[in-house]
PDB file of C-alpha atoms in Angstrom:
ATOM      1  CA  MET A   1     -18.120  49.891   6.344  1.00 49.00           C
ATOM      2  CA  GLY A   2     -17.551  47.331   9.090  1.00 56.00           C
ATOM      3  CA  SER A   3     -20.191  44.892   7.788  1.00 68.00           C
ATOM      4  CA  THR A   4     -19.335  41.205   7.930  1.00 72.00           C
ATOM      5  CA  LYS A   5     -19.849  38.853   5.003  1.00 67.00           C
ATOM      6  CA  ALA A   6     -22.702  37.206   6.861  1.00 63.00           C
ATOM      7  CA  ARG A   7     -24.485  40.547   7.344  1.00 68.00           C
ATOM      8  CA  LEU A   8     -24.096  41.374   3.668  1.00 65.00           C
ATOM      9  CA  LEU A   9     -25.885  38.116   2.886  1.00 66.00           C
ATOM     10  CA  GLU A  10     -28.666  38.789   5.377  1.00 66.00           C
ATOM     11  CA  SER A  11     -30.968  40.697   3.013  1.00 61.00           C
ATOM     12  CA  VAL A  12     -30.764  38.096   0.226  1.00 68.00           C
ATOM     13  CA  LYS A  13     -30.167  34.860   2.094  1.00 70.00           C
ATOM     14  CA  ASP A  14     -33.805  33.658   2.048  1.00 69.00           C
ATOM     15  CA  GLY A  15     -34.006  33.804  -1.738  1.00 71.00           C
ATOM     16  CA  PHE A  16     -30.437  32.547  -2.052  1.00 75.00           C
ATOM     17  CA  PHE A  17     -31.000  29.409   0.007  1.00 75.00           C
ATOM     18  CA  GLN A  18     -34.398  28.824  -1.569  1.00 81.00           C
ATOM     19  CA  SER A  19     -32.788  28.666  -5.010  1.00 83.00           C
ATOM     20  CA  LEU A  20     -29.910  26.600  -3.640  1.00 82.00           C
ATOM     21  CA  PHE A  21     -32.172  23.913  -2.177  1.00 86.00           C
ATOM     22  CA  MET A  22     -34.951  24.064  -4.774  1.00 86.00           C
ATOM     23  CA  LYS A  23     -33.884  20.909  -6.607  1.00 88.00           C
ATOM     24  CA  PRO A  24     -31.919  17.810  -5.572  1.00 88.00           C
ATOM     25  CA  LEU A  25     -28.294  17.938  -6.668  1.00 90.00           C
ATOM     26  CA  ARG A  26     -28.721  14.970  -9.011  1.00 88.00           C
ATOM     27  CA  ALA A  27     -31.389  16.862 -10.960  1.00 89.00           C
ATOM     28  CA  LEU A  28     -28.905  19.615 -11.867  1.00 91.00           C
ATOM     29  CA  PRO A  29     -26.180  19.791 -14.550  1.00 93.00           C
ATOM     30  CA  THR A  30     -22.724  18.932 -13.196  1.00 94.00           C
ATOM     31  CA  THR A  31     -21.433  22.497 -13.407  1.00 95.00           C
ATOM     32  CA  ILE A  32     -24.440  23.736 -11.404  1.00 94.00           C
ATOM     33  CA  GLN A  33     -23.941  20.948  -8.862  1.00 95.00           C
ATOM     34  CA  ILE A  34     -20.368  22.139  -8.329  1.00 96.00           C
ATOM     35  CA  ALA A  35     -21.530  25.775  -8.031  1.00 95.00           C
ATOM     36  CA  HIS A  36     -24.264  24.944  -5.478  1.00 93.00           C
ATOM     37  CA  ILE A  37     -21.948  22.783  -3.381  1.00 95.00           C
ATOM     38  CA  SER A  38     -19.194  25.409  -3.409  1.00 95.00           C
ATOM     39  CA  ALA A  39     -21.661  28.154  -2.467  1.00 90.00           C
ATOM     40  CA  LEU A  40     -22.955  26.160   0.495  1.00 91.00           C
ATOM     41  CA  THR A  41     -19.415  25.384   1.625  1.00 93.00           C
ATOM     42  CA  TYR A  42     -18.570  29.085   1.521  1.00 89.00           C
ATOM     43  CA  CYS A  43     -21.610  29.930   3.650  1.00 86.00           C
ATOM     44  CA  MET A  44     -20.800  27.220   6.196  1.00 86.00           C
ATOM     45  CA  ARG A  45     -17.301  28.653   6.625  1.00 87.00           C
ATOM     46  CA  LEU A  46     -18.539  32.137   7.572  1.00 83.00           C
ATOM     47  CA  GLU A  47     -17.942  33.081  11.189  1.00 77.00           C
ATOM     48  CA  GLU A  48     -21.594  33.995  11.748  1.00 77.00           C
ATOM     49  CA  LYS A  49     -24.242  31.353  11.182  1.00 77.00           C
ATOM     50  CA  VAL A  50     -26.209  31.928   7.987  1.00 75.00           C
ATOM     51  CA  VAL A  51     -26.991  28.347   6.884  1.00 78.00           C
ATOM     52  CA  PRO A  52     -30.455  27.212   7.965  1.00 76.00           C
ATOM     53  CA  SER A  53     -30.218  23.923   9.859  1.00 72.00           C
ATOM     54  CA  GLU A  54     -33.343  22.458   8.311  1.00 76.00           C
ATOM     55  CA  ASP A  55     -34.238  19.256   6.500  1.00 80.00           C
ATOM     56  CA  PHE A  56     -33.313  20.521   3.041  1.00 82.00           C
ATOM     57  CA  PHE A  57     -29.796  21.379   4.243  1.00 87.00           C
ATOM     58  CA  HIS A  58     -29.291  17.846   5.544  1.00 89.00           C
ATOM     59  CA  LYS A  59     -30.772  16.517   2.312  1.00 90.00           C
ATOM     60  CA  MET A  60     -28.044  18.319   0.383  1.00 91.00           C
ATOM     61  CA  ILE A  61     -25.430  16.735   2.653  1.00 93.00           C
ATOM     62  CA  GLN A  62     -26.971  13.342   1.892  1.00 93.00           C
ATOM     63  CA  ASP A  63     -26.982  14.112  -1.830  1.00 93.00           C
ATOM     64  CA  ALA A  64     -23.297  15.068  -1.767  1.00 94.00           C
ATOM     65  CA  HIS A  65     -22.489  11.836   0.062  1.00 95.00           C
ATOM     66  CA  THR A  66     -24.414   9.875  -2.566  1.00 95.00           C
ATOM     67  CA  LEU A  67     -22.505  11.609  -5.370  1.00 95.00           C
ATOM     68  CA  MET A  68     -19.214  10.612  -3.775  1.00 95.00           C
ATOM     69  CA  GLU A  69     -20.236   6.948  -3.713  1.00 94.00           C
ATOM     70  CA  MET A  70     -21.281   6.858  -7.375  1.00 94.00           C
ATOM     71  CA  GLU A  71     -19.039   5.522 -10.135  1.00 94.00           C
ATOM     72  CA  ASP A  72     -17.676   8.038 -12.647  1.00 93.00           C
ATOM     73  CA  ASP A  73     -19.849   6.831 -15.530  1.00 92.00           C
ATOM     74  CA  LYS A  74     -22.945   7.248 -13.371  1.00 92.00           C
ATOM     75  CA  LEU A  75     -22.050  10.855 -12.631  1.00 93.00           C
ATOM     76  CA  ILE A  76     -21.474  11.882 -16.254  1.00 92.00           C
ATOM     77  CA  PRO A  77     -21.870   9.865 -19.470  1.00 88.00           C
ATOM     78  CA  ALA A  78     -18.596   9.410 -21.394  1.00 89.00           C
ATOM     79  CA  ALA A  79     -16.712   9.947 -18.126  1.00 89.00           C
ATOM     80  CA  ALA A  80     -13.359   9.120 -19.743  1.00 88.00           C
ATOM     81  CA  GLU A  81     -13.455  12.161 -22.033  1.00 93.00           C
ATOM     82  CA  TYR A  82     -11.015  14.813 -20.831  1.00 92.00           C
ATOM     83  CA  ARG A  83     -13.537  17.584 -20.106  1.00 93.00           C
ATOM     84  CA  ASN A  84     -15.942  15.215 -18.353  1.00 94.00           C
ATOM     85  CA  ALA A  85     -13.114  13.648 -16.360  1.00 95.00           C
ATOM     86  CA  GLN A  86     -12.066  17.102 -15.143  1.00 96.00           C
ATOM     87  CA  LEU A  87     -15.640  17.950 -14.154  1.00 96.00           C
ATOM     88  CA  ILE A  88     -15.885  14.720 -12.162  1.00 96.00           C
ATOM     89  CA  VAL A  89     -12.675  15.570 -10.294  1.00 97.00           C
ATOM     90  CA  GLN A  90     -13.991  19.081  -9.542  1.00 97.00           C
ATOM     91  CA  LEU A  91     -17.318  17.662  -8.374  1.00 97.00           C
ATOM     92  CA  ARG A  92     -15.696  15.109  -6.087  1.00 97.00           C
ATOM     93  CA  CYS A  93     -13.348  17.694  -4.578  1.00 98.00           C
ATOM     94  CA  ALA A  94     -16.246  20.108  -4.041  1.00 97.00           C
ATOM     95  CA  CYS A  95     -18.232  17.352  -2.294  1.00 97.00           C
ATOM     96  CA  LEU A  96     -15.267  16.439  -0.085  1.00 98.00           C
ATOM     97  CA  GLU A  97     -14.782  20.076   0.917  1.00 97.00           C
ATOM     98  CA  MET A  98     -18.457  20.543   1.755  1.00 95.00           C
ATOM     99  CA  LEU A  99     -18.774  17.290   3.715  1.00 96.00           C
ATOM    100  CA  THR A 100     -15.611  18.051   5.681  1.00 96.00           C
ATOM    101  CA  THR A 101     -16.774  21.587   6.447  1.00 94.00           C
ATOM    102  CA  ALA A 102     -20.112  20.187   7.656  1.00 92.00           C
ATOM    103  CA  MET A 103     -18.343  17.709   9.960  1.00 92.00           C
ATOM    104  CA  ALA A 104     -15.652  20.045  11.269  1.00 90.00           C
ATOM    105  CA  GLY A 105     -18.130  22.890  11.770  1.00 86.00           C
ATOM    106  CA  CYS A 106     -20.526  20.645  13.736  1.00 78.00           C
ATOM    107  CA  PHE A 107     -23.266  21.042  11.137  1.00 83.00           C
ATOM    108  CA  VAL A 108     -23.575  17.240  11.281  1.00 83.00           C
ATOM    109  CA  ASP A 109     -24.217  15.530  14.622  1.00 83.00           C
ATOM    110  CA  GLN A 110     -21.367  13.143  15.477  1.00 84.00           C
ATOM    111  CA  THR A 111     -23.892  10.581  16.693  1.00 83.00           C
ATOM    112  CA  ALA A 112     -25.843  10.641  13.411  1.00 86.00           C
ATOM    113  CA  PRO A 113     -25.233   7.741  10.961  1.00 89.00           C
ATOM    114  CA  ILE A 114     -24.283  10.195   8.197  1.00 91.00           C
ATOM    115  CA  TRP A 115     -21.269  11.337  10.272  1.00 93.00           C
ATOM    116  CA  GLY A 116     -19.616   7.929  10.032  1.00 92.00           C
ATOM    117  CA  LYS A 117     -20.558   7.611   6.364  1.00 94.00           C
ATOM    118  CA  ILE A 118     -18.875  10.920   5.563  1.00 94.00           C
ATOM    119  CA  LEU A 119     -15.736   9.790   7.395  1.00 95.00           C
ATOM    120  CA  MET A 120     -15.640   6.642   5.261  1.00 96.00           C
ATOM    121  CA  VAL A 121     -15.973   8.802   2.128  1.00 96.00           C
ATOM    122  CA  LEU A 122     -12.820  10.662   3.191  1.00 96.00           C
ATOM    123  CA  PHE A 123     -10.934   7.403   3.682  1.00 96.00           C
ATOM    124  CA  ASN A 124     -12.115   6.118   0.313  1.00 95.00           C
ATOM    125  CA  GLY A 125     -10.887   9.346  -1.282  1.00 96.00           C
ATOM    126  CA  ILE A 126      -7.337   8.392  -0.216  1.00 96.00           C
ATOM    127  CA  TYR A 127      -7.632   5.365  -2.530  1.00 95.00           C
ATOM    128  CA  ALA A 128      -9.068   7.302  -5.496  1.00 94.00           C
ATOM    129  CA  LYS A 129      -7.583   7.159  -9.001  1.00 91.00           C
ATOM    130  CA  SER A 130      -7.238  10.927  -9.407  1.00 94.00           C
ATOM    131  CA  SER A 131      -4.245  12.534  -7.680  1.00 95.00           C
ATOM    132  CA  GLU A 132      -6.287  15.729  -7.211  1.00 97.00           C
ATOM    133  CA  VAL A 133      -9.048  13.836  -5.391  1.00 97.00           C
ATOM    134  CA  ILE A 134      -6.452  11.985  -3.305  1.00 97.00           C
ATOM    135  CA  ASP A 135      -4.774  15.256  -2.264  1.00 97.00           C
ATOM    136  CA  CYS A 136      -8.137  16.827  -1.443  1.00 97.00           C
ATOM    137  CA  ALA A 137      -9.227  13.793   0.611  1.00 97.00           C
ATOM    138  CA  TYR A 138      -5.890  13.842   2.461  1.00 97.00           C
ATOM    139  CA  GLN A 139      -6.276  17.508   3.441  1.00 97.00           C
ATOM    140  CA  CYS A 140      -9.907  16.959   4.438  1.00 97.00           C
ATOM    141  CA  LEU A 141      -9.083  13.912   6.562  1.00 96.00           C
ATOM    142  CA  LYS A 142      -6.241  15.852   8.176  1.00 96.00           C
ATOM    143  CA  LYS A 143      -8.701  18.612   9.120  1.00 95.00           C
ATOM    144  CA  ILE A 144     -11.163  16.122  10.627  1.00 95.00           C
ATOM    145  CA  ILE A 145      -8.449  14.406  12.673  1.00 93.00           C
ATOM    146  CA  THR A 146      -7.515  17.834  14.090  1.00 92.00           C
ATOM    147  CA  VAL A 147     -11.121  18.319  15.241  1.00 92.00           C
ATOM    148  CA  TYR A 148     -11.759  14.679  16.233  1.00 91.00           C
ATOM    149  CA  PRO A 149      -8.380  13.148  17.307  1.00 88.00           C
ATOM    150  CA  ARG A 150      -9.999   9.878  18.435  1.00 88.00           C
ATOM    151  CA  LEU A 151     -11.803   8.326  15.496  1.00 89.00           C
ATOM    152  CA  PRO A 152     -14.323   5.498  15.987  1.00 89.00           C
ATOM    153  CA  LYS A 153     -12.465   2.175  16.022  1.00 90.00           C
ATOM    154  CA  ASP A 154     -14.830   0.385  13.641  1.00 92.00           C
ATOM    155  CA  ILE A 155     -14.603   3.127  11.004  1.00 91.00           C
ATOM    156  CA  LEU A 156     -10.832   3.327  11.426  1.00 91.00           C
ATOM    157  CA  GLN A 157     -10.449  -0.415  10.883  1.00 91.00           C
ATOM    158  CA  THR A 158     -12.639  -0.313   7.791  1.00 93.00           C
ATOM    159  CA  GLY A 159     -10.848   2.739   6.426  1.00 93.00           C
ATOM    160  CA  LEU A 160      -7.401   1.180   6.839  1.00 92.00           C
ATOM    161  CA  ARG A 161      -8.379  -2.297   5.621  1.00 92.00           C
ATOM    162  CA  PRO A 162      -7.538  -1.804   1.907  1.00 91.00           C
ATOM    163  CA  VAL A 163      -3.988  -0.667   2.598  1.00 90.00           C
ATOM    164  CA  LEU A 164      -3.376  -3.256   5.326  1.00 88.00           C
ATOM    165  CA  THR A 165      -4.722  -6.032   3.094  1.00 89.00           C
ATOM    166  CA  SER A 166      -2.229  -5.064   0.400  1.00 87.00           C
ATOM    167  CA  LEU A 167       0.589  -5.723   2.901  1.00 86.00           C
ATOM    168  CA  GLN A 168      -0.454  -9.318   3.492  1.00 84.00           C
ATOM    169  CA  GLN A 169       0.917 -10.719   0.228  1.00 77.00           C
ATOM    170  CA  PRO A 170       3.704  -9.414  -2.048  1.00 71.00           C
ATOM    171  CA  GLY A 171       1.496  -9.932  -5.112  1.00 77.00           C
ATOM    172  CA  LYS A 172      -1.068  -7.450  -3.790  1.00 81.00           C
ATOM    173  CA  LEU A 173       1.515  -4.755  -3.202  1.00 87.00           C
ATOM    174  CA  THR A 174       1.305  -1.858  -5.662  1.00 91.00           C
ATOM    175  CA  VAL A 175       2.876   1.560  -6.035  1.00 92.00           C
ATOM    176  CA  GLU A 176      -0.545   3.087  -5.296  1.00 93.00           C
ATOM    177  CA  SER A 177      -1.085   1.041  -2.121  1.00 93.00           C
ATOM    178  CA  LEU A 178       2.354   2.069  -0.819  1.00 94.00           C
ATOM    179  CA  GLU A 179       1.591   5.729  -1.538  1.00 95.00           C
ATOM    180  CA  SER A 180      -1.723   5.341   0.322  1.00 95.00           C
ATOM    181  CA  LEU A 181       0.111   3.712   3.241  1.00 94.00           C
ATOM    182  CA  ALA A 182       2.566   6.630   3.359  1.00 95.00           C
ATOM    183  CA  ARG A 183      -0.262   9.202   3.421  1.00 95.00           C
ATOM    184  CA  LEU A 184      -2.151   7.371   6.164  1.00 95.00           C
ATOM    185  CA  LEU A 185       1.016   6.963   8.220  1.00 94.00           C
ATOM    186  CA  LYS A 186       1.464  10.745   8.136  1.00 93.00           C
ATOM    187  CA  LEU A 187      -2.062  11.217   9.457  1.00 93.00           C
ATOM    188  CA  LEU A 188      -2.446   8.232  11.775  1.00 92.00           C
ATOM    189  CA  THR A 189       1.032   7.188  12.880  1.00 87.00           C
ATOM    190  CA  THR A 190      -0.072   6.111  16.355  1.00 83.00           C
ATOM    191  CA  TYR A 191      -2.603   3.681  14.899  1.00 85.00           C
ATOM    192  CA  PHE A 192       0.100   1.652  13.121  1.00 86.00           C
ATOM    193  CA  LYS A 193       2.629  -0.812  14.507  1.00 83.00           C
ATOM    194  CA  ALA A 194       6.351  -0.749  13.799  1.00 82.00           C
ATOM    195  CA  GLU A 195       6.071  -4.421  12.781  1.00 85.00           C
ATOM    196  CA  ILE A 196       4.916  -3.180   9.368  1.00 89.00           C
ATOM    197  CA  GLY A 197       8.572  -2.419   8.713  1.00 90.00           C
ATOM    198  CA  GLN A 198       9.547  -6.076   9.144  1.00 90.00           C
ATOM    199  CA  ARG A 199       6.768  -7.194   6.822  1.00 90.00           C
ATOM    200  CA  LEU A 200       7.865  -4.719   4.157  1.00 92.00           C
ATOM    201  CA  LEU A 201      11.477  -5.905   4.401  1.00 91.00           C
ATOM    202  CA  GLU A 202      10.313  -9.438   3.666  1.00 90.00           C
ATOM    203  CA  HIS A 203       8.380  -8.198   0.648  1.00 90.00           C
ATOM    204  CA  ALA A 204      11.379  -6.196  -0.575  1.00 90.00           C
ATOM    205  CA  LYS A 205      13.614  -9.272  -0.540  1.00 85.00           C
ATOM    206  CA  ARG A 206      11.110 -11.134  -2.724  1.00 84.00           C
ATOM    207  CA  TYR A 207      11.195  -8.335  -5.271  1.00 82.00           C
ATOM    208  CA  MET A 208      14.986  -8.617  -5.458  1.00 78.00           C
ATOM    209  CA  ASP A 209      14.891 -11.617  -7.759  1.00 76.00           C
ATOM    210  CA  PRO A 210      18.336 -11.721  -9.468  1.00 74.00           C
ATOM    211  CA  ALA A 211      16.901 -12.328 -12.952  1.00 73.00           C
ATOM    212  CA  ASN A 212      14.471  -9.392 -12.678  1.00 74.00           C
ATOM    213  CA  ILE A 213      17.108  -7.105 -11.202  1.00 74.00           C
ATOM    214  CA  GLN A 214      19.564  -7.934 -13.977  1.00 75.00           C
ATOM    215  CA  LYS A 215      16.892  -7.315 -16.612  1.00 73.00           C
ATOM    216  CA  ALA A 216      15.947  -3.990 -14.999  1.00 70.00           C
ATOM    217  CA  SER A 217      19.584  -2.860 -14.940  1.00 70.00           C
ATOM    218  CA  TYR A 218      19.520  -2.456 -18.731  1.00 67.00           C
ATOM    219  CA  THR A 219      16.440  -0.210 -18.713  1.00 70.00           C
ATOM    220  CA  LEU A 220      15.254   3.134 -17.379  1.00 72.00           C
ATOM    221  CA  LEU A 221      14.655   2.321 -13.726  1.00 73.00           C
ATOM    222  CA  ASP A 222      11.752   4.735 -13.393  1.00 73.00           C
ATOM    223  CA  SER A 223       9.786   2.631 -15.890  1.00 70.00           C
ATOM    224  CA  GLN A 224      10.122  -0.614 -13.906  1.00 78.00           C
ATOM    225  CA  ARG A 225       7.211  -1.568 -11.636  1.00 83.00           C
ATOM    226  CA  SER A 226       9.421  -3.626  -9.288  1.00 84.00           C
ATOM    227  CA  VAL A 227      11.852  -0.704  -8.890  1.00 85.00           C
ATOM    228  CA  LYS A 228       8.974   1.692  -8.099  1.00 90.00           C
ATOM    229  CA  ILE A 229       7.615  -0.740  -5.507  1.00 91.00           C
ATOM    230  CA  LEU A 230      11.033  -1.150  -3.866  1.00 92.00           C
ATOM    231  CA  ALA A 231      11.471   2.635  -3.728  1.00 92.00           C
ATOM    232  CA  GLY A 232       7.939   2.939  -2.303  1.00 94.00           C
ATOM    233  CA  ILE A 233       8.743   0.366   0.377  1.00 94.00           C
ATOM    234  CA  ILE A 234      11.881   2.229   1.474  1.00 95.00           C
ATOM    235  CA  ASN A 235       9.951   5.513   1.508  1.00 95.00           C
ATOM    236  CA  VAL A 236       7.589   4.178   4.188  1.00 94.00           C
ATOM    237  CA  TYR A 237      10.244   3.776   6.883  1.00 93.00           C
ATOM    238  CA  HIS A 238      10.723   7.438   7.810  1.00 93.00           C
ATOM    239  CA  LEU A 239       6.997   7.532   8.609  1.00 93.00           C
ATOM    240  CA  LEU A 240       6.865   4.513  10.925  1.00 90.00           C
ATOM    241  CA  PRO A 241       6.145   4.994  14.660  1.00 85.00           C
ATOM    242  CA  THR A 242       9.140   6.463  16.498  1.00 78.00           C
ATOM    243  CA  ARG A 243       9.735   3.271  18.453  1.00 72.00           C
ATOM    244  CA  ALA A 244      11.044   1.837  15.189  1.00 68.00           C
ATOM    245  CA  CYS A 245      13.880   4.474  15.166  1.00 70.00           C
ATOM    246  CA  GLY A 246      17.209   2.817  14.321  1.00 75.00           C
ATOM    247  CA  LYS A 247      15.902  -0.727  14.294  1.00 84.00           C
ATOM    248  CA  PHE A 248      15.808  -0.977  10.513  1.00 90.00           C
ATOM    249  CA  MET A 249      18.912   1.103   9.753  1.00 91.00           C
ATOM    250  CA  PRO A 250      21.307  -1.815   8.967  1.00 90.00           C
ATOM    251  CA  ASP A 251      18.716  -3.658   6.866  1.00 91.00           C
ATOM    252  CA  LEU A 252      17.762  -0.615   4.814  1.00 92.00           C
ATOM    253  CA  VAL A 253      21.329   0.455   4.148  1.00 92.00           C
ATOM    254  CA  ASP A 254      22.267  -3.064   3.045  1.00 90.00           C
ATOM    255  CA  LEU A 255      19.131  -3.276   0.930  1.00 91.00           C
ATOM    256  CA  VAL A 256      19.876  -0.039  -0.930  1.00 91.00           C
ATOM    257  CA  LEU A 257      23.558  -0.878  -1.408  1.00 90.00           C
ATOM    258  CA  ASP A 258      22.715  -4.319  -2.799  1.00 88.00           C
ATOM    259  CA  LEU A 259      20.105  -2.857  -5.127  1.00 87.00           C
ATOM    260  CA  GLU A 260      22.402  -0.157  -6.433  1.00 87.00           C
ATOM    261  CA  THR A 261      25.235  -2.640  -6.961  1.00 86.00           C
ATOM    262  CA  ASN A 262      23.077  -5.195  -8.776  1.00 82.00           C
ATOM    263  CA  LEU A 263      21.395  -2.499 -10.862  1.00 81.00           C
ATOM    264  CA  ARG A 264      24.792  -0.923 -11.588  1.00 84.00           C
ATOM    265  CA  ARG A 265      23.612   2.477 -10.325  1.00 80.00           C
ATOM    266  CA  THR A 266      26.167   3.255  -7.645  1.00 74.00           C
ATOM    267  CA  ARG A 267      26.206   7.052  -8.065  1.00 78.00           C
ATOM    268  CA  THR A 268      22.484   7.667  -7.744  1.00 81.00           C
ATOM    269  CA  SER A 269      19.277   5.675  -7.766  1.00 86.00           C
ATOM    270  CA  PRO A 270      15.525   5.952  -6.974  1.00 89.00           C
ATOM    271  CA  PHE A 271      16.279   4.423  -3.548  1.00 90.00           C
ATOM    272  CA  ARG A 272      18.745   7.043  -2.357  1.00 92.00           C
ATOM    273  CA  GLU A 273      16.250   9.815  -1.560  1.00 94.00           C
ATOM    274  CA  PRO A 274      13.825   7.693   0.542  1.00 95.00           C
ATOM    275  CA  LEU A 275      16.795   6.223   2.444  1.00 95.00           C
ATOM    276  CA  VAL A 276      18.084   9.741   3.175  1.00 94.00           C
ATOM    277  CA  ARG A 277      14.623  10.696   4.480  1.00 94.00           C
ATOM    278  CA  PHE A 278      14.843   7.801   6.932  1.00 94.00           C
ATOM    279  CA  MET A 279      18.353   8.830   8.036  1.00 93.00           C
ATOM    280  CA  ASN A 280      17.292  12.462   8.457  1.00 93.00           C
ATOM    281  CA  THR A 281      14.437  11.285  10.670  1.00 91.00           C
ATOM    282  CA  TYR A 282      16.882   9.380  12.893  1.00 90.00           C
ATOM    283  CA  PRO A 283      20.196  11.277  12.497  1.00 90.00           C
ATOM    284  CA  ASN A 284      21.783  10.016  15.723  1.00 88.00           C
ATOM    285  CA  GLU A 285      21.175   6.396  14.820  1.00 87.00           C
ATOM    286  CA  ALA A 286      22.446   6.994  11.268  1.00 89.00           C
ATOM    287  CA  LEU A 287      25.655   8.649  12.514  1.00 88.00           C
ATOM    288  CA  GLU A 288      26.290   5.869  15.026  1.00 88.00           C
ATOM    289  CA  PHE A 289      25.727   3.220  12.353  1.00 87.00           C
ATOM    290  CA  PHE A 290      28.189   4.728   9.877  1.00 86.00           C
ATOM    291  CA  LEU A 291      30.839   5.400  12.521  1.00 87.00           C
ATOM    292  CA  ILE A 292      30.736   1.717  13.457  1.00 86.00           C
ATOM    293  CA  HIS A 293      30.905   0.607   9.804  1.00 80.00           C
ATOM    294  CA  MET A 294      33.379   3.217   8.561  1.00 76.00           C
ATOM    295  CA  ASP A 295      36.044   0.593   7.909  1.00 72.00           C
ATOM    296  CA  ASN A 296      33.640  -1.611   6.001  1.00 67.00           C
ATOM    297  CA  PHE A 297      34.283  -0.961   2.297  1.00 50.00           C
ATOM    298  CA  LYS A 298      30.701  -1.741   1.330  1.00 54.00           C
ATOM    299  CA  GLN A 299      29.046   0.591   3.853  1.00 49.00           C
ATOM    300  CA  GLY A 300      31.761   3.129   4.473  1.00 47.00           C
TER     301      GLY A 300
END
């Protein structure tokens, strides 16, 4: 009665950690790797310190970082098979959780090179193929930003480069890059400039090619890449820095109305919900805009 989890581990922790650190992670089957990583994460999260801060502990941190940087087919042969693919996702999420716990719990010195490497692993997780890994990386990065609000500038620039590069040319824009931009805007709004909104408007206009829009109007809109990209572009605006507020209201409303008219979807469309998110973010500006344009048949 009254014993903490750490005290319950006290009598067995020497043998427990000895077995945990006996072999490098890469020498173990994937399921055992996941079990060892999860066990260490659990111990690091206990209120009382039970994890020995010795070389073999830091070696396990290094091993987990190495696993995160490896390609899927290097982690498990036949990585595309369903069961193996699921194991890889579980392994990557377990590694992300452990590395984040080590950083947030000050088990890793912020001045050590591995600290910056772990932070880059979290950023890279945002661009992963698996939605589960992406969600895990997002939550982990969110936790780190809570502990370390001011991230190193060089790491931040490197971490944001893939998504910012995709904004340079319309051809590089993808649904995935827009989703990554939206996630990073939620976490790092102050690090972005409102000018991104102007760049995205220019891209949107290039995707509104009349021939492509007419062709898309005869299909299921959700299956069209250009429609998904346009919806993704509009979805970014409610996340832009607050100084953007009502600046893009007229352009976005006109954009959505033109799209819905040309696609012959005037009752509902994939663009309506992201536009409403933007209006809900800036309700005063939205109300003012529609009061001014109430007599305009197109916008009223």
